[in-house]
DNA sequence: GTCTATAACCGGATAGAC
DNA sequence: GTCTATCCGGTTATAGAC
């Protein structure tokens, strides 16, 4: 493995755990088994290294959302795919939500630019809703509220894990993991019922 | 207003915007219109000042939750009170969710201890659910999922505000505020429907 | 109690040898 | 490319005058 990859791997670990402010170049160097000077040799500054890691993480998420939209024939399909795919990805990259949230205050433009760069087709989603409402399949709901509700319920448990695990599950890690496993089968019917769709 | 209160007010503002790591004692001093040394005179260290502010905010939240539980005769009452009160408080203290999230990584025990100190009566809530399920008023749902769902949908929009505002509302502050205003009237029926309760 | 001045320290960045 | 040594700015914290 090249030194550059070694550094990136170390940076990923440290940055995702402690955020930009909380991370130290020394710690990244130690984690990579090299010295501070090399970090600056490969990536001019801490800021540059950080943005590299940050963008890299976020770019894994968006194509999945894109795909969920394109595959869907009705809004219920979308609810299904979106929650399912999103939860699967979070299971693979549990650090990501925290990472994104951590940096929202510091500089939201980085995140926003990446999201906007993806060009998510919200208009297409809106038309799915309109069609299903007209067909009497669901109750009217604003796209914005539906999206925010779904994303909230998917991301928040992972973000607030330490608190939830401790307060609701007596800090039992296994119980919390079971809880996360259940989310998919709980959330999809929860949302479908909430928008007035028939559950199967 | 005493100097101590002046400092606390300034610290509240700075800490809640930038978190522990991102805040500077100098900035707090400037905000309070005094000098750095006085901060240390009144509150020995940055750490101590921070914890003071943090606990203070969190302690405003919990009694409201407590009250929501005690007032409720069925789980639908609770959904109503909980979401309503929670959203009202968030409107008053929009910094709080961010603040809490920011500190989850640093040291969750502070938060967890405060929450546990309140001694929320989850068993009572569970009995409300059981009763209403038995009476056929709602579909069975696990208390843990219901609670997490509600808290997620209340808190997340405020936490992720910069992203949501930009991506969904073209960075129009007024549109986002309207969106937040609608949350109460959207969320309560959303959750009630999701648990299979009759909407009025 | 409040200030100015400064100590003590830390962390990002650079110089320069190899 | 990789290292050691060092600089330099910024931040917390303290000393000491008023």
Coordinates of C-alpha atoms (C1' of nucleotides) in Angstrom, one line a residue:
Chain A
X1 CA 0.0 0.0 0.0
X2 CA 1.4 3.4 -1.0
X3 CA 2.1 6.1 1.6
X4 CA -0.6 8.2 0.1
X5 CA -3.2 5.5 0.7
X6 CA -1.9 4.9 4.1
X7 CA -2.4 8.5 5.0
X8 CA -5.9 8.6 3.5
X9 CA -6.9 5.6 5.5
X10 CA -5.6 7.1 8.7
X11 CA -7.2 10.4 8.0
X12 CA -10.5 8.8 7.3
X13 CA -10.4 7.1 10.6
X14 CA -9.4 10.1 12.7
X15 CA -11.5 12.7 10.9
X16 CA -14.6 10.6 10.9
X17 CA -14.3 10.0 14.6
X18 CA -13.3 13.5 15.7
X19 CA -14.3 15.9 13.0
X20 CA -12.1 18.6 11.6
X21 CA -11.6 20.7 14.7
X22 CA -11.1 17.7 17.0
X23 CA -8.5 16.0 14.9
X24 CA -4.8 16.5 15.1
X25 CA -2.3 16.1 12.3
X26 CA 0.0 14.3 14.7
X27 CA -2.7 11.7 15.5
X28 CA -3.2 11.1 11.8
X29 CA 0.5 10.7 11.3
X30 CA 0.8 8.3 14.2
X31 CA -2.2 6.3 12.9
X32 CA -0.5 6.0 9.5
X33 CA 2.8 5.2 11.0
X34 CA 4.6 8.1 9.4
X35 CA 5.4 11.7 10.6
X36 CA 3.6 15.0 10.3
X37 CA 5.8 16.5 7.7
X38 CA 4.8 13.8 5.2
X39 CA 1.1 14.7 5.6
X40 CA 2.0 18.2 4.4
X41 CA 4.2 16.8 1.6
X42 CA 1.3 14.8 0.2
X43 CA -1.6 17.1 1.0
X44 CA -0.5 20.7 1.4
X45 CA -2.7 21.5 4.5
X46 CA -5.0 20.0 7.0
X47 CA -8.0 21.7 5.3
X48 CA -7.2 20.1 2.0
X49 CA -6.8 16.6 3.5
X50 CA -10.0 17.0 5.3
X51 CA -12.0 18.0 2.2
X52 CA -10.7 15.1 0.3
X53 CA -11.9 12.6 2.9
X54 CA -15.2 14.4 3.3
X55 CA -16.2 14.5 -0.3
X56 CA -15.1 10.9 -0.8
X57 CA -17.6 9.8 1.9
X58 CA -20.5 11.8 0.7
X59 CA -20.1 10.7 -2.9
X60 CA -20.8 7.1 -2.0
X61 CA -24.3 8.0 -0.7
X62 CA -25.8 10.1 -3.5
X63 CA -25.8 7.6 -6.4
X64 CA -27.9 5.2 -4.3
X65 CA -30.5 7.9 -3.7
X66 CA -30.5 8.7 -7.4
X67 CA -31.1 5.0 -8.2
X68 CA -34.0 4.7 -5.8
X69 CA -35.8 7.5 -7.6
X70 CA -35.2 6.2 -11.1
X71 CA -36.4 2.7 -10.2
X72 CA -39.6 3.8 -8.7
X73 CA -43.0 3.6 -10.5
X74 CA -45.0 5.0 -7.6
X75 CA -44.2 6.9 -4.4
X76 CA -44.7 3.7 -2.4
X77 CA -41.9 2.0 -4.4
X78 CA -39.8 5.0 -3.6
X79 CA -40.4 4.8 0.1
X80 CA -39.5 1.2 -0.1
X81 CA -36.3 1.6 -2.0
X82 CA -35.2 4.7 -0.4
X83 CA -35.5 3.5 3.2
X84 CA -34.1 0.1 2.3
X85 CA -31.0 1.4 0.4
X86 CA -30.3 4.2 2.8
X87 CA -30.4 1.9 5.8
X88 CA -28.2 -0.7 4.1
X89 CA -25.6 2.0 3.3
X90 CA -25.6 3.3 6.8
X91 CA -25.0 -0.2 8.1
X92 CA -21.8 -0.2 5.9
X93 CA -20.7 3.3 6.7
X94 CA -22.0 4.0 10.2
X95 CA -19.6 6.9 10.5
X96 CA -21.0 8.9 7.6
X97 CA -24.0 10.5 9.2
X98 CA -22.0 11.7 12.1
X99 CA -19.4 13.0 9.9
X100 CA -21.7 15.0 7.8
X101 CA -23.6 16.4 10.8
X102 CA -20.4 17.3 12.5
X103 CA -19.4 19.5 9.7
X104 CA -22.7 21.2 9.0
X105 CA -21.9 24.2 11.2
X106 CA -18.3 24.6 10.1
X107 CA -18.9 24.9 6.4
X108 CA -22.2 23.6 4.9
X109 CA -21.3 24.8 1.4
X110 CA -19.0 21.8 0.9
X111 CA -21.8 19.4 1.5
X112 CA -24.4 21.4 -0.3
X113 CA -22.3 21.7 -3.4
X114 CA -21.8 18.0 -3.6
X115 CA -25.5 17.3 -3.2
X116 CA -26.4 19.9 -5.7
X117 CA -23.8 18.6 -8.1
X118 CA -25.6 15.3 -8.1
X119 CA -28.7 17.0 -9.4
X120 CA -31.4 15.0 -7.6
X121 CA -34.6 14.9 -9.6
X122 CA -37.1 16.2 -7.0
X123 CA -39.6 17.2 -9.7
X124 CA -39.8 13.5 -10.8
X125 CA -40.6 12.6 -7.2
X126 CA -43.3 15.2 -6.9
X127 CA -45.0 13.8 -10.0
X128 CA -45.0 10.4 -8.5
X129 CA -46.8 11.8 -5.4
X130 CA -49.2 13.7 -7.5
X131 CA -50.1 10.7 -9.6
X132 CA -50.7 8.4 -6.6
X133 CA -52.7 11.1 -4.8
X134 CA -54.9 11.5 -7.9
X135 CA -55.4 7.8 -8.1
X136 CA -56.5 7.7 -4.5
X137 CA -53.6 5.5 -3.5
X138 CA -52.2 7.8 -0.8
X139 CA -53.2 10.9 1.1
X140 CA -51.8 14.2 0.0
X141 CA -48.4 15.0 1.5
X142 CA -45.8 17.6 0.8
X143 CA -42.7 16.1 -0.7
X144 CA -40.4 18.1 1.5
X145 CA -42.0 16.8 4.7
X146 CA -42.0 13.2 3.5
X147 CA -38.3 13.4 2.5
X148 CA -37.3 15.0 5.7
X149 CA -39.3 12.5 7.8
X150 CA -37.7 9.6 6.1
X151 CA -34.1 10.9 6.2
X152 CA -34.6 11.9 9.9
X153 CA -35.8 8.5 10.9
X154 CA -33.0 6.7 9.0
X155 CA -30.1 8.9 10.1
X156 CA -31.0 10.1 13.6
X157 CA -30.7 6.8 15.4
X158 CA -27.1 6.3 14.1
X159 CA -26.2 9.9 15.0
X160 CA -27.6 9.8 18.5
X161 CA -26.5 6.2 19.1
X162 CA -24.6 6.8 22.3
X163 CA -27.6 8.4 23.9
X164 CA -30.2 6.0 22.6
X165 CA -28.2 3.0 23.4
X166 CA -27.7 4.1 26.9
X167 CA -31.1 5.6 27.7
X168 CA -33.3 3.1 26.0
X169 CA -31.2 -0.1 26.1
X170 CA -29.2 0.1 29.3
X171 CA -26.1 0.6 27.2
X172 CA -26.4 -2.9 25.8
X173 CA -24.7 -2.9 22.4
X174 CA -26.4 -6.0 21.2
X175 CA -29.8 -4.7 22.0
X176 CA -29.1 -1.5 20.0
X177 CA -27.8 -3.5 17.1
X178 CA -31.0 -5.6 17.1
X179 CA -32.9 -2.4 17.2
X180 CA -31.1 -1.1 14.1
X181 CA -31.7 -4.4 12.3
X182 CA -35.4 -4.0 13.0
X183 CA -35.6 -0.5 11.6
X184 CA -36.1 -1.5 8.0
X185 CA -39.1 -3.7 8.8
X186 CA -40.5 -1.1 11.1
X187 CA -39.9 2.0 9.1
X188 CA -41.3 1.0 5.7
X189 CA -44.8 0.1 7.0
X190 CA -44.7 3.0 9.4
X191 CA -44.2 5.5 6.6
X192 CA -46.6 3.7 4.2
X193 CA -49.3 3.8 6.8
X194 CA -48.5 7.4 7.6
X195 CA -49.1 8.5 4.0
X196 CA -52.3 6.5 3.9
X197 CA -51.1 3.7 1.6
X198 CA -52.4 0.2 1.8
X199 CA -49.9 -2.1 3.6
X200 CA -49.5 -5.5 2.1
Chain B
X1 CA -27.0 42.3 34.9
X2 CA -24.1 40.8 36.8
X3 CA -20.8 40.0 35.1
X4 CA -21.4 36.4 35.7
X5 CA -24.7 36.4 33.9
X6 CA -23.1 38.5 31.1
X7 CA -20.5 35.8 30.7
X8 CA -23.0 33.0 30.7
X9 CA -25.1 34.7 28.1
X10 CA -22.1 35.2 25.9
X11 CA -20.8 31.7 26.4
X12 CA -24.2 30.3 25.6
X13 CA -24.3 32.1 22.3
X14 CA -20.7 31.2 21.2
X15 CA -20.7 27.6 22.5
X16 CA -24.0 26.8 20.9
X17 CA -22.9 28.1 17.6
X18 CA -19.4 26.6 17.5
X19 CA -19.3 23.8 20.0
X20 CA -16.6 23.3 22.5
X21 CA -13.7 22.8 20.1
X22 CA -14.6 25.6 17.7
X23 CA -15.2 28.2 20.4
X24 CA -12.5 30.6 21.7
X25 CA -12.4 32.2 25.1
X26 CA -11.5 35.5 23.5
X27 CA -14.6 35.4 21.4
X28 CA -16.8 34.8 24.5
X29 CA -15.0 37.6 26.3
X30 CA -15.6 40.0 23.4
X31 CA -19.2 39.0 23.2
X32 CA -19.6 39.7 26.9
X33 CA -17.7 43.0 26.6
X34 CA -15.1 41.9 29.2
X35 CA -11.7 40.4 28.9
X36 CA -10.4 36.8 28.9
X37 CA -9.0 36.8 32.4
X38 CA -12.4 37.4 33.9
X39 CA -13.7 34.2 32.3
X40 CA -11.1 32.3 34.3
X41 CA -11.8 34.3 37.4
X42 CA -15.5 33.3 37.4
X43 CA -15.2 29.8 35.8
X44 CA -11.8 28.2 36.3
X45 CA -11.5 26.8 32.8
X46 CA -13.0 26.6 29.4
X47 CA -14.1 23.0 30.2
X48 CA -16.0 24.0 33.3
X49 CA -17.7 26.9 31.6
X50 CA -18.8 24.7 28.8
X51 CA -20.3 22.0 31.0
X52 CA -22.3 24.7 32.9
X53 CA -23.9 25.9 29.6
X54 CA -24.5 22.5 28.4
X55 CA -26.3 21.1 31.4
X56 CA -28.3 24.2 31.7
X57 CA -29.8 23.8 28.2
X58 CA -30.5 20.2 28.6
X59 CA -32.3 20.6 31.9
X60 CA -34.9 22.8 30.3
X61 CA -35.9 20.1 27.9
X62 CA -36.6 17.1 30.2
X63 CA -39.3 18.4 32.5
X64 CA -41.4 19.1 29.4
X65 CA -41.1 15.5 28.3
X66 CA -41.9 14.4 31.8
X67 CA -45.0 16.5 31.8
X68 CA -46.1 15.1 28.4
X69 CA -46.1 11.7 29.8
X70 CA -47.9 12.5 33.0
X71 CA -50.7 14.4 31.3
X72 CA -51.5 11.6 28.8
X73 CA -54.4 9.2 29.2
X74 CA -53.6 7.3 26.0
X75 CA -50.7 7.0 23.7
X76 CA -52.4 9.3 21.2
X77 CA -52.5 12.0 23.8
X78 CA -48.8 11.5 24.4
X79 CA -48.0 11.7 20.7
X80 CA -49.9 14.9 20.6
X81 CA -48.3 16.5 23.7
X82 CA -44.8 15.2 23.0
X83 CA -44.5 16.4 19.5
X84 CA -46.2 19.7 20.3
X85 CA -44.2 20.5 23.4
X86 CA -40.9 19.4 21.8
X87 CA -41.4 21.4 18.7
X88 CA -42.4 24.5 20.8
X89 CA -39.2 24.2 22.9
X90 CA -37.0 23.7 19.8
X91 CA -38.5 26.9 18.4
X92 CA -37.3 28.7 21.6
X93 CA -34.0 27.1 21.8
X94 CA -33.0 26.2 18.2
X95 CA -29.4 25.8 19.3
X96 CA -30.0 23.0 21.7
X97 CA -30.3 20.0 19.3
X98 CA -27.1 21.1 17.6
X99 CA -25.4 21.5 20.8
X100 CA -26.4 18.1 22.0
X101 CA -25.3 16.4 18.8
X102 CA -22.0 18.2 18.8
X103 CA -21.2 16.8 22.2
X104 CA -22.3 13.2 21.6
X105 CA -18.9 12.3 20.2
X106 CA -16.9 14.2 22.8
X107 CA -18.5 12.8 25.9
X108 CA -22.0 11.2 25.8
X109 CA -21.9 10.5 29.5
X110 CA -22.6 14.1 30.4
X111 CA -25.8 14.0 28.4
X112 CA -26.8 10.5 29.4
X113 CA -26.4 11.3 33.1
X114 CA -28.6 14.3 32.9
X115 CA -31.3 12.3 31.0
X116 CA -31.1 9.4 33.4
X117 CA -31.2 11.8 36.4
X118 CA -34.6 12.9 35.2
X119 CA -35.9 9.3 35.6
X120 CA -38.3 9.2 32.7
X121 CA -41.1 6.7 33.3
X122 CA -40.9 4.6 30.2
X123 CA -42.8 1.8 31.8
X124 CA -45.8 4.1 32.1
X125 CA -45.6 4.8 28.4
X126 CA -45.4 1.2 27.6
X127 CA -48.6 0.6 29.6
X128 CA -50.4 3.3 27.6
X129 CA -49.5 1.5 24.4
X130 CA -50.5 -1.9 25.7
X131 CA -53.8 -0.5 26.9
X132 CA -54.6 1.1 23.5
X133 CA -53.5 -1.9 21.5
X134 CA -55.7 -4.1 23.6
X135 CA -58.6 -1.7 23.1
X136 CA -58.0 -1.9 19.3
X137 CA -57.3 1.8 19.2
X138 CA -53.9 1.5 17.6
X139 CA -51.7 -1.1 15.9
X140 CA -48.9 -2.8 18.0
X141 CA -45.7 -0.8 17.9
X142 CA -42.6 -1.0 20.0
X143 CA -42.2 1.9 22.3
X144 CA -38.5 2.3 21.4
X145 CA -39.2 2.7 17.7
X146 CA -42.1 5.1 18.3
X147 CA -40.0 7.3 20.6
X148 CA -37.0 7.3 18.3
X149 CA -39.2 8.1 15.3
X150 CA -40.8 11.0 16.9
X151 CA -37.6 12.5 18.3
X152 CA -35.9 12.0 15.0
X153 CA -38.5 13.9 13.0
X154 CA -38.6 16.7 15.5
X155 CA -34.9 17.2 16.0
X156 CA -33.3 16.3 12.7
X157 CA -34.7 19.2 10.6
X158 CA -33.2 21.7 13.0
X159 CA -29.9 19.9 13.2
X160 CA -29.6 19.5 9.4
X161 CA -31.0 23.0 8.7
X162 CA -28.2 24.4 6.5
X163 CA -28.4 21.4 4.2
X164 CA -32.2 21.1 4.1
X165 CA -32.7 24.8 3.6
X166 CA -30.2 24.9 0.8
X167 CA -31.1 21.7 -1.0
X168 CA -34.9 21.7 -0.6
X169 CA -35.6 25.5 -0.4
X170 CA -33.0 27.2 -2.5
X171 CA -31.5 28.6 0.6
X172 CA -34.5 30.7 1.3
X173 CA -34.6 31.3 5.0
X174 CA -38.3 32.3 5.0
X175 CA -39.3 29.1 3.2
X176 CA -37.5 27.0 5.7
X177 CA -39.1 28.8 8.6
X178 CA -42.5 28.2 7.1
X179 CA -41.6 24.6 6.8
X180 CA -40.7 24.4 10.5
X181 CA -44.0 26.1 11.3
X182 CA -45.9 23.5 9.4
X183 CA -44.1 20.6 11.2
X184 CA -46.5 20.4 14.1
X185 CA -49.6 20.1 11.9
X186 CA -47.9 17.6 9.6
X187 CA -46.1 15.4 12.2
X188 CA -48.9 14.8 14.6
X189 CA -51.3 13.3 12.0
X190 CA -48.4 11.6 10.3
X191 CA -47.5 9.7 13.5
X192 CA -51.1 9.0 14.5
X193 CA -51.8 7.5 11.1
X194 CA -48.6 5.5 11.2
X195 CA -49.6 3.8 14.4
X196 CA -53.0 3.1 13.0
X197 CA -54.9 5.6 15.2
X198 CA -58.1 7.3 13.9
X199 CA -57.3 10.9 12.9
X200 CA -59.9 13.4 13.9
Chain C
dG1 C1' -13.6 42.5 40.6
dT2 C1' -11.4 44.0 36.6
dC3 C1' -7.7 45.0 34.0
dT4 C1' -2.9 44.4 31.3
dA5 C1' 0.8 41.7 30.4
dT6 C1' 2.8 37.4 29.9
dA7 C1' 3.7 32.7 30.7
dA8 C1' 3.1 28.1 29.1
dC9 C1' 1.6 25.2 25.7
dC10 C1' -0.1 23.3 21.6
dG11 C1' -0.6 22.4 16.7
dG12 C1' 0.0 23.4 11.8
dA13 C1' 3.4 24.3 8.7
dT14 C1' 8.2 24.7 6.8
dA15 C1' 13.4 24.1 6.3
dG16 C1' 16.8 21.3 5.3
dA17 C1' 19.6 16.9 5.8
dC18 C1' 19.6 12.4 4.0
Chain D
dG1 C1' 10.1 10.4 -0.4
dT2 C1' 11.0 10.5 4.3
dC3 C1' 13.0 12.1 8.3
dT4 C1' 14.3 15.5 12.4
dA5 C1' 14.3 19.9 14.1
dT6 C1' 12.2 24.2 14.4
dC7 C1' 9.4 28.2 13.6
dC8 C1' 5.4 30.8 14.3
dG9 C1' 0.8 31.8 15.3
dG10 C1' -2.8 31.3 18.3
dT11 C1' -5.1 29.8 22.8
dT12 C1' -5.6 28.7 27.5
dA13 C1' -4.4 30.1 31.8
dT14 C1' -2.0 32.9 35.4
dA15 C1' 0.5 36.8 37.7
dG16 C1' 0.2 41.0 39.5
dA17 C1' -1.2 46.0 39.4
dC18 C1' -5.1 48.8 40.3

